[in-house]
Amino acid sequence: MGPRRDVLFVSSGVKLPCATPAPASAPALLSAALPFAHIGRAIDTAARHVARSLPRLLVARADTAGPPPIPLPRRHGKDGGGGGGEERVLISEVAVRGKDGEPLERPELEAAAAAALRACRPNAALTVREVQEDVHRVVESGLFRSCMPVAVDTRDGIRLVFEVEPNQDFHGLVCKGANMLPSKFLEDAFRDRHGKIINIRHLDQVIKSVNGWYQERGLTGLVSYAEILSGGILRLQVSEAEVNNINIRFLDRRTGEPTVGKTQPETILCQLTTKKGQAYNRAQVKRDVETILTMGIMEDVTIIPQPVGDSNKVDLVMNLVERPSGGFSAGGGISSGITNGPLSGLIGSFAYSHRNVFGRNKKLNLSLERGQIDSIFRLNYTDPWIDGDNKRTSRTIMVQNSRTPGTLIHGGDHPDHGPITIGRVTAGIEYSRPFRPKWSGTLGLIFQHAGARDDKGSRIIRDFYNSQLTASGNAYDDTLLAKIESVYTDSGDYSSTMFVFNIEQGLPFLPEWLSFNRVTARLRQSYEIGPARLLLSASGGHVKGNFSPHEAFAIGGTNSVRGYEEGAVGSGRSYAVGSGEISWHMFGPLEGVVFGDYGSDLSSGPKVPGDPAGARGKPGSGYGYGVGIRVDSPLGPLRLESPCLTNLKKARIYSEGLGFGSQDNVTNWYICSGAIMHYKLTSFGRLISRKYKLSLQKPQITELVA
């Protein structure tokens, strides 16, 4: 919003000087007495006048009655003198008149001035101090520019006349320098004042509200000058601190001394919402600091405002401490019962990441996880903000080669049936950006080449139950997917919401490529109800067209219907899963939880190519409920849950696991949890045990500096 120049007045008028404005770098508010600066001068003038005139009358009257009295002091403070040390004068009449001694044109003004008088009443014996206090009350009513008491000796006694000068009628307002303040704010403040006497008290409240408006929004601004121009025009001058320059300074993370940074300055500046020429907003600057920290390339960020000379401008000095740009990480583990041999159950992982490629905050991640059954190789390159884009669009390029167990859809224990693995080679590109408040969207194009292998590594197209493993009938299925995803997130003091809607469309550019449409949706809603927290979640989806059987929706498991093995409830073209849980704090880091889950394939299991769910006798629907304990440990959250199912013969006991890795001289500890009958170690690989299949997840990472 630019400065407003609606009307300019050049005529002179009565000025209301203010105190010296606070420096632009300090958010101090202007003193509330700003519009009363002329009141003090009016009271001083009246006090000097009454101190001169009233004692002379006292002395003149005393000359006719006896010995000369002791002259009264010329000026008394508010608390000075005391009632017993001052001589009193009997006042026979009190009147309010205009400056020229004539009656006021507006009777309501005369009544307002008379109502402000407290001590000055007819037939009252007054001191100089009491008259001064009443003058103070008249002027402080805000309706009068000046008040002069005049004592006249008449035949009936002393007549005390308060000659007042009313303020002008209000006919307009000029406000300069308020670039951030909405014009409607002042319009509403003076909407019903047109044609009425300018009330300095009302003006004082308006100035306080203007200063408060700046303070509430973290802005450095205040009314620095107020003036009444001729014609009843009010002029307000607002001073706003303006950002002059933004300087970036890199500091050494060990010594704290200035150094040369690896990050390009424009990479930092484009993240800032604070720009040169804008009003200095402390809240906005704080958000900018948080934005720079979320980039993940800075260890510490501080912004220091520095005043520029005597102007209302400030320079912002941004001190940055960079994190190490990249590093390696590795991990490993052992699990028994998978295969025979000296390396039974051995898994390992290796990763390299660079979080600030070319000094432009671009991310490069390369990882390899290898187990005796599965392996995953990933290469991700992410540009969080494409250069030159004002919509904050990000781009991710991904290449992945994976071999994972097919037990979700094609699992089952049989002496002549070895495990099936699904091999996938995937490459794609995705663009994401926020498009509305709380909403973000993603567009992507992904190519996938997928097929199945037996335990000897040979390509197969049917499993032991003679269910087909590919949709095309070939050893591999090729799919080109167009992806659209929308995410809504919202959080408040007592609730939070997340909604994800996803559409994927297979594009059959070649005859052998699969063509199908997949729609999924997920909703999570949480509520704070007293000391407890209620979490409700629902998800569902549907696939139409020709798709690979291993892409069917698997129902059951720790993140679906708890108490079942992964995919043990069913697998279908459609699915719906609902879950609810109540958690509450017990003591220390412990939380208790009660949960219930339900899932169904909506009778779509037989519609999956080869009907793998029907061949394995999966029920197609199921429910689970139970209790559990959550532990917020220093190493991360730990979840222990015990489902109680009447339709299952085996109880499900939850356990925990622990792993670690190292990167950039920082040790990352992962605390994980899961259930018997399923084992998935996200960081280090995937293990499957006939006896114990524990699920280890990585919900949170706590970094501990070695």
XYZ file of C-alpha atoms in Angstrom, residues 494-497 524-528 533-536:
13
model
C -7.458 -27.349 20.051
C -7.639 -29.156 16.714
C -5.706 -29.981 13.557
C -6.697 -31.243 10.136
C -6.873 -37.001 9.716
C -8.630 -34.901 12.343
C -7.519 -34.429 15.931
C -9.205 -32.670 18.845
C -8.003 -31.626 22.281
C -6.638 -36.080 22.624
C -9.038 -37.632 20.117
C -7.608 -38.673 16.739
C -9.887 -39.730 13.898
